[in-house]
mmCIF file of C-alpha atoms and ligand atoms in Angstrom:
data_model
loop_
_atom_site.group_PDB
_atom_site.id
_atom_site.type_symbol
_atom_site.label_atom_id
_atom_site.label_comp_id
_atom_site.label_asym_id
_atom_site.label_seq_id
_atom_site.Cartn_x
_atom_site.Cartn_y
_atom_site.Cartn_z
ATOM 1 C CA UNK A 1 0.000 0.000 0.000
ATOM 2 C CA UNK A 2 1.036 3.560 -0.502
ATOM 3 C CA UNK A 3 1.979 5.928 2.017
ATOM 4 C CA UNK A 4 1.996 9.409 1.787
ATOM 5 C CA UNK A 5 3.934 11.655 4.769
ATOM 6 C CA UNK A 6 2.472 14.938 4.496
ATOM 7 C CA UNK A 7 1.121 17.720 6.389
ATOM 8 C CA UNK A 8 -2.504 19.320 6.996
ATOM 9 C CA UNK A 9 -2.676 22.201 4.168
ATOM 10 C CA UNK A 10 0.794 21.841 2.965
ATOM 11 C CA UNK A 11 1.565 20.952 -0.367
ATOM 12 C CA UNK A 12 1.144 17.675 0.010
ATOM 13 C CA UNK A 13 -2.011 17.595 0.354
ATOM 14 C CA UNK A 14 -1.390 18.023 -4.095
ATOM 15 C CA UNK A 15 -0.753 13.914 -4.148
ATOM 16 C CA UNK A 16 -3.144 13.575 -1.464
ATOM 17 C CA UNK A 17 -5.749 14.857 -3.896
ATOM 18 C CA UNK A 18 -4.687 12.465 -6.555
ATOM 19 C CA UNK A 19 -4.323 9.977 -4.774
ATOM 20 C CA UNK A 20 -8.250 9.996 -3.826
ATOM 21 C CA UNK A 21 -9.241 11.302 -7.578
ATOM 22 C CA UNK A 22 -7.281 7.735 -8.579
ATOM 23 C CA UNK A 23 -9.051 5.840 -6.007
ATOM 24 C CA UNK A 24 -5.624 4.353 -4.754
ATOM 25 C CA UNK A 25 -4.606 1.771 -1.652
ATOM 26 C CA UNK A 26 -2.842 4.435 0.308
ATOM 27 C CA UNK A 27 -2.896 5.645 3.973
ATOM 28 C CA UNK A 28 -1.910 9.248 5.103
ATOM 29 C CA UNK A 29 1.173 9.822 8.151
ATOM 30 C CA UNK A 30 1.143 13.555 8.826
ATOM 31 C CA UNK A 31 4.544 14.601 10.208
ATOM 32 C CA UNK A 32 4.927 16.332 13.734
ATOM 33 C CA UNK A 33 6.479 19.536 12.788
ATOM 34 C CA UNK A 34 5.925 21.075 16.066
ATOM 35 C CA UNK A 35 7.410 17.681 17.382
ATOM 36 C CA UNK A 36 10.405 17.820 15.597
ATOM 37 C CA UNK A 37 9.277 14.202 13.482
ATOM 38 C CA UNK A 38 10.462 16.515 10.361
ATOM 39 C CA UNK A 39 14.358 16.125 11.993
ATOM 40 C CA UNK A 40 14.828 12.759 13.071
ATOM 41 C CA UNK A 41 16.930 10.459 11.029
ATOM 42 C CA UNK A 42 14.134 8.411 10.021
ATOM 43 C CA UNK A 43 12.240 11.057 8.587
ATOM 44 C CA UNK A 44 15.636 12.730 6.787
ATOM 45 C CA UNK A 45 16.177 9.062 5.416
ATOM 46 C CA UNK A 46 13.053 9.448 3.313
ATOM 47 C CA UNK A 47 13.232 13.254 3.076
ATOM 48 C CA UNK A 48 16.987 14.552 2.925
ATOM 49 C CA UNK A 49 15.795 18.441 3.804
ATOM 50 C CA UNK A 50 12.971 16.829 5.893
ATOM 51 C CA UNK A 51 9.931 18.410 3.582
ATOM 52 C CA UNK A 52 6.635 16.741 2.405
ATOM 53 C CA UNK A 53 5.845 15.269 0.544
ATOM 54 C CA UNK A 54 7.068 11.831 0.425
ATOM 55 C CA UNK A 55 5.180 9.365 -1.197
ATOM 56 C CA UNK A 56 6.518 5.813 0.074
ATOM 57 C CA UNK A 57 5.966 3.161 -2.301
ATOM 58 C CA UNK A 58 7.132 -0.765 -2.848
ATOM 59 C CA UNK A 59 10.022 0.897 -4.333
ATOM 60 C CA UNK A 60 11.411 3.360 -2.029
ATOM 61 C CA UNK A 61 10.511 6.621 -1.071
ATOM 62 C CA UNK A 62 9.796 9.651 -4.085
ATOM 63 C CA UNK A 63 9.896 12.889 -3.360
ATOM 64 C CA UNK A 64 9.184 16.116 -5.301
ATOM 65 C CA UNK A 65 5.690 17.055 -6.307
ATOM 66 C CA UNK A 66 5.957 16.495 -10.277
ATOM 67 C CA UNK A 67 7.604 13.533 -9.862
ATOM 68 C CA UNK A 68 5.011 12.084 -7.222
ATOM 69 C CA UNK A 69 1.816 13.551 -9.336
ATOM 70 C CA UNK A 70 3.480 11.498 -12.860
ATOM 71 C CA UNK A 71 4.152 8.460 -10.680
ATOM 72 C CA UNK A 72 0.351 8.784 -9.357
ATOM 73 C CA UNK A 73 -0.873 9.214 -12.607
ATOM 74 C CA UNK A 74 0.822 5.885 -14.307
ATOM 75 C CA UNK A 75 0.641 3.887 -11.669
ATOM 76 C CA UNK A 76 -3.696 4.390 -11.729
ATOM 77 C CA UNK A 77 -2.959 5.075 -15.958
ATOM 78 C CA UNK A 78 -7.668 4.394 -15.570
ATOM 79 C CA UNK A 79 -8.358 7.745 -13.568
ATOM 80 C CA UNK A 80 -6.844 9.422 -16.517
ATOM 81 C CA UNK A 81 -4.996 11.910 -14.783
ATOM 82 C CA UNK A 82 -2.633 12.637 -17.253
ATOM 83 C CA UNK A 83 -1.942 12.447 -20.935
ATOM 84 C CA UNK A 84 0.113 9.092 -20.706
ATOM 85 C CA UNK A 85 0.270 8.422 -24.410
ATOM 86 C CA UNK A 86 1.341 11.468 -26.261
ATOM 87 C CA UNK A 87 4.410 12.612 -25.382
ATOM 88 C CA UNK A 88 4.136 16.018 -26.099
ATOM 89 C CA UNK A 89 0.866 16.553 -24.154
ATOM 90 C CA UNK A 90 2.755 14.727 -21.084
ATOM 91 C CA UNK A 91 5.606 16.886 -21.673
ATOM 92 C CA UNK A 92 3.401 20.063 -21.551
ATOM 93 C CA UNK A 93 1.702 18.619 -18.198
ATOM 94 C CA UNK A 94 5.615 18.374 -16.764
ATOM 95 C CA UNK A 95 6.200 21.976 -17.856
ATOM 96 C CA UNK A 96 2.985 23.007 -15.816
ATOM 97 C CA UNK A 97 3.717 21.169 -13.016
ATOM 98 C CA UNK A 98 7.601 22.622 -12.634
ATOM 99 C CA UNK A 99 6.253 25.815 -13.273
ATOM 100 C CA UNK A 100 4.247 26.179 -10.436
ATOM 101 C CA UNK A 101 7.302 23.807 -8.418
ATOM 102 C CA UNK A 102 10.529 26.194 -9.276
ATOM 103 C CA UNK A 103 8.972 29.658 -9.636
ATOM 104 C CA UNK A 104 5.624 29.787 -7.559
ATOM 105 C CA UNK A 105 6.230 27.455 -4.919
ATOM 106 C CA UNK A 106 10.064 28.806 -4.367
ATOM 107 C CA UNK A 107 8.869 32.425 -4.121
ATOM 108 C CA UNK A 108 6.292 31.352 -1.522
ATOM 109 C CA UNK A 109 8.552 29.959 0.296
ATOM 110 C CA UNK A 110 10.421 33.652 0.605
ATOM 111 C CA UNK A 111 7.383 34.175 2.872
ATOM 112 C CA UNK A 112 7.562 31.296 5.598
ATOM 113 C CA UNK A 113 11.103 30.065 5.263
ATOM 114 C CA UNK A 114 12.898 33.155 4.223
ATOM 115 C CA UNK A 115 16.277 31.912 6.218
ATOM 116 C CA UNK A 116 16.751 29.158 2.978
ATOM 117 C CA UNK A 117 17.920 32.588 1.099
ATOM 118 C CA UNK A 118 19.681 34.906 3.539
ATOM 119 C CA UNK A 119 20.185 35.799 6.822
ATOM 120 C CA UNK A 120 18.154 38.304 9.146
ATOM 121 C CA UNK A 121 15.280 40.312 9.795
ATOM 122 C CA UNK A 122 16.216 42.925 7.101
ATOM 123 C CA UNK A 123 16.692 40.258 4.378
ATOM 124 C CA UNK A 124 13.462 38.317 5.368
ATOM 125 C CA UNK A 125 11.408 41.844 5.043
ATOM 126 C CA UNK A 126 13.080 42.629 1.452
ATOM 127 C CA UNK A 127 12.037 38.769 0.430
ATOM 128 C CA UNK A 128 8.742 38.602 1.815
ATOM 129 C CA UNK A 129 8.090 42.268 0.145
ATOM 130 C CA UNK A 130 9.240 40.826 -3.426
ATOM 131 C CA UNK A 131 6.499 38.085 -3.392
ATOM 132 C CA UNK A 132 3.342 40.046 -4.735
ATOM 133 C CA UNK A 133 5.516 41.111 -7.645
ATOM 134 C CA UNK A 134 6.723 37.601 -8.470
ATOM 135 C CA UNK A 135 3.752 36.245 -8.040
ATOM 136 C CA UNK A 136 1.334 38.780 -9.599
ATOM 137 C CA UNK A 137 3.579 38.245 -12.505
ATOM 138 C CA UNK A 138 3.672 34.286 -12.445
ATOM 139 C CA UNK A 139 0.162 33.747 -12.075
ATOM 140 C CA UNK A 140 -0.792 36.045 -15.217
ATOM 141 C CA UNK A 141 1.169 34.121 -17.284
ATOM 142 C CA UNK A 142 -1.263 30.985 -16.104
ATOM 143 C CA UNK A 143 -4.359 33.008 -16.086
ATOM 144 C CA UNK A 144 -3.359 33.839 -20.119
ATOM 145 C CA UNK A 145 -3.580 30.317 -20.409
ATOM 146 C CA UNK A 146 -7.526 29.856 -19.316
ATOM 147 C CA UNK A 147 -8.349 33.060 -21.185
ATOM 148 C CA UNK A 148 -9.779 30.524 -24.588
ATOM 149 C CA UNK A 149 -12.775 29.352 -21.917
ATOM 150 C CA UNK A 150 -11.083 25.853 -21.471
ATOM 151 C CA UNK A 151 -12.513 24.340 -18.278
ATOM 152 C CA UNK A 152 -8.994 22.859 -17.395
ATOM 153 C CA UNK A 153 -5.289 23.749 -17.776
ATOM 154 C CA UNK A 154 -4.911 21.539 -20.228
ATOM 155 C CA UNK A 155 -8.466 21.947 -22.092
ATOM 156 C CA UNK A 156 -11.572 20.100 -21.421
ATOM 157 C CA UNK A 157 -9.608 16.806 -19.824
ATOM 158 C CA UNK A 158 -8.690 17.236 -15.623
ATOM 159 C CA UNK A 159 -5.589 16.570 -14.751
ATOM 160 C CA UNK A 160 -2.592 16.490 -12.310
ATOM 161 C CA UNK A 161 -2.277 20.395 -13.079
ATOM 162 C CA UNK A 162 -5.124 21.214 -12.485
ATOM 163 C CA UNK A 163 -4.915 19.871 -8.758
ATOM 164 C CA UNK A 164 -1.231 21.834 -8.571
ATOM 165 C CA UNK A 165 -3.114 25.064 -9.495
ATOM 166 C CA UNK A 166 -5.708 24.470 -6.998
ATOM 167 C CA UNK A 167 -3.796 24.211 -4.140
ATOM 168 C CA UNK A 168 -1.654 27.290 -5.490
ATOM 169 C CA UNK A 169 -5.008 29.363 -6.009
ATOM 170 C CA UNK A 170 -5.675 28.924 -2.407
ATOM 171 C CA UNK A 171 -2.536 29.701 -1.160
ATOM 172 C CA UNK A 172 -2.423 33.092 -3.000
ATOM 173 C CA UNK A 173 -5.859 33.806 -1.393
ATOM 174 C CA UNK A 174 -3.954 33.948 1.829
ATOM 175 C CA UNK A 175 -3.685 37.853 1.253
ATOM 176 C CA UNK A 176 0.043 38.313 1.376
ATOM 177 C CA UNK A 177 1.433 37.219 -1.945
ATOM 178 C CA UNK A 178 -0.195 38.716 -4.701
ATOM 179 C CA UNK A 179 -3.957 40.013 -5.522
ATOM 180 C CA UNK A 180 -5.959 37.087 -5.865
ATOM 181 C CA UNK A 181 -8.821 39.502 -7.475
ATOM 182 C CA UNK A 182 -6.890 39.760 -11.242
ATOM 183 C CA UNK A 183 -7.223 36.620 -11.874
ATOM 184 C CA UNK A 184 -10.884 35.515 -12.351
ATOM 185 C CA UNK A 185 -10.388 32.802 -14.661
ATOM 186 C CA UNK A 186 -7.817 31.497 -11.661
ATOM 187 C CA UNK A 187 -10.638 31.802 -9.220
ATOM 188 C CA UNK A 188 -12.970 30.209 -11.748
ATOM 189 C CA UNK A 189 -11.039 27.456 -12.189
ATOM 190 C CA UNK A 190 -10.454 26.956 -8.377
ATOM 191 C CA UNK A 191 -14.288 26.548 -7.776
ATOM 192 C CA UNK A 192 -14.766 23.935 -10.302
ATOM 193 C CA UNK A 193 -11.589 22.132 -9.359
ATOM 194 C CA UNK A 194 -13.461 22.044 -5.328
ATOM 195 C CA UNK A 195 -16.730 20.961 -6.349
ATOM 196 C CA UNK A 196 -15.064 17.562 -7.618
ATOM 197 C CA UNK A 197 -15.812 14.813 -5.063
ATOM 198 C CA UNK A 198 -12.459 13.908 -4.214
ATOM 199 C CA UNK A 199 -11.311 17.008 -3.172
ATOM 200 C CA UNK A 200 -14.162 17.282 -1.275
ATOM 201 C CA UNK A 201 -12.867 14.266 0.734
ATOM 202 C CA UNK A 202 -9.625 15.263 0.613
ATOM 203 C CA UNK A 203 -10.067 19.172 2.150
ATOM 204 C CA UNK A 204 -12.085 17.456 4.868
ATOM 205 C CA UNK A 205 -9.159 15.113 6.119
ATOM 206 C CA UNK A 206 -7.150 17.733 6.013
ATOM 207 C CA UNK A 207 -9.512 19.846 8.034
ATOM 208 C CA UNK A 208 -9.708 22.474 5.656
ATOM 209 C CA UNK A 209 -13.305 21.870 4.813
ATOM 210 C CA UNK A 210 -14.317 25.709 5.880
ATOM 211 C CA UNK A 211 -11.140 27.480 4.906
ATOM 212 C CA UNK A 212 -10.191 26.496 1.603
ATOM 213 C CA UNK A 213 -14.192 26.154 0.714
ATOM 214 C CA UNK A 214 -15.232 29.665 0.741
HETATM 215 N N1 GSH B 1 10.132 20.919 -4.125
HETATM 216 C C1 GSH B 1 9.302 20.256 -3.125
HETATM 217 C C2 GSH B 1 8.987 21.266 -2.036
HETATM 218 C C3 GSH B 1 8.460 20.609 -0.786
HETATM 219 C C4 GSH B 1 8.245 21.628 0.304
HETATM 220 O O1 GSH B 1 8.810 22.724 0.296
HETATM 221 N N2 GSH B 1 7.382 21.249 1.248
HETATM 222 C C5 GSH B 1 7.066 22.124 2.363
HETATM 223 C C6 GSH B 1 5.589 22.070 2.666
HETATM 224 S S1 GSH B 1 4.639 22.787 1.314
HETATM 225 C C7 GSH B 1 7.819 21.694 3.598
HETATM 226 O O2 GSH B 1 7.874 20.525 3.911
HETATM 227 N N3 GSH B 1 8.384 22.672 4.306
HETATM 228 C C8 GSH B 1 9.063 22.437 5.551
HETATM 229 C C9 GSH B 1 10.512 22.812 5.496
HETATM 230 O O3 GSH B 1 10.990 23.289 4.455
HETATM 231 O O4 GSH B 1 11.175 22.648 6.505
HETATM 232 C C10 GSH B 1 8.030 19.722 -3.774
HETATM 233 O O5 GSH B 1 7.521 20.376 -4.675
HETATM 234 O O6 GSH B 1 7.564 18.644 -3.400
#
């Protein structure tokens, strides 16, 4: 069975959500942070800088969002959560995916875990103060992408990026990274990605049933 380490609202809760949509064995560890589970050397065996998610399987452990979300996607190839037999449409669902992973996840992280890029009060202010920017700018570049009415990133068909974007969505609604309000189609998208039945399931494990449901 699959076993996914994770976190209540973190960003694993992006294979949680596929996970459920591919109706997988799996069971769900969330790591003590406040406990320190995150440091110990079992949890740095699995996770050398001790971050969710990891996704143990018969394997060994993965981590690394894209990677987890393609391995999700042909391991349950039925739930058709990604395009598994055209290469270029798989490649294009790769390019979302590290999108979001190296340029919208990394400047979030100047927010919460600005001592990863320099040292000190001063130097977490000037990051933390350069995240609207970066992400007003990154998320425009996605929202460009909806503007021809398709229902999902990728057209009519949902897929792994369209549960990356979701969880992104929400995280920019948290008020401090960017204005949430340009991007309607964004927004739009977020709502239709909630009403799906697994992420229904999912948001309520996770406890987030009220705040990422407004
Ligand atoms: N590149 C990784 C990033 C993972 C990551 O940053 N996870 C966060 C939660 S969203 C974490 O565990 N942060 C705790 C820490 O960095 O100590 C991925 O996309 O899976």
């Amino acid at each position: 069975m699959l076993k996914l380490y994770g976190a209540p609202g973190a960003c694993s809760i992006i294979p949680h959500i596929a996970l459920e949509e591919a109706v997988a064995d799996y069971s769900v560890h969330y790591v003590d942070y406040a406990g320190g589970e995150n440091r110990t050397p079992d949890f740095l065996a699995i996770s050398p800088l001790g971050r969710v998610p990891v996704l143990m399987t018969e394997q060994g452990p993965l981590t690394e969002n894209p990677a987890i979300l393609s391995y999700i996607a042909m391991l349950y190839p039925g739930a058709g959560l990604a395009p598994l037999d055209d290469p270029f449409a798989f490649a294009r669902v790769q390019a979302f995916n590290l999108f979001i992973a190296s340029n919208i996840h990394t400047a979030f992280r100047q927010i919460l875990f600005a001592d990863t890029f320099a040292d000190g009060e001063a130097a977490a202010a000037a990051l933390r103060a350069k995240v609207p920017a970066l992400a007003d700018r990154y998320f425009a570049i996605i929202e460009r992408g909806l503007a021809d009415g398709r229902r999902f990133v990728h057209g009519d068909a949902f897929t792994i990026s369209d549960i990356y974007l979701f969880a992104y969505a929400n995280y920019l609604r948290f008020g401090d990274r960017g204005d949430a309000a340009r991007l309607p189609l964004i927004l739009a998208h977020r709502a239709r990605v909630r009403e799906r039945a697994a992420v229904g399931r999912v948001l309520a494990a996770e406890g987030l049933a009220e705040a990422w449901m407004d």
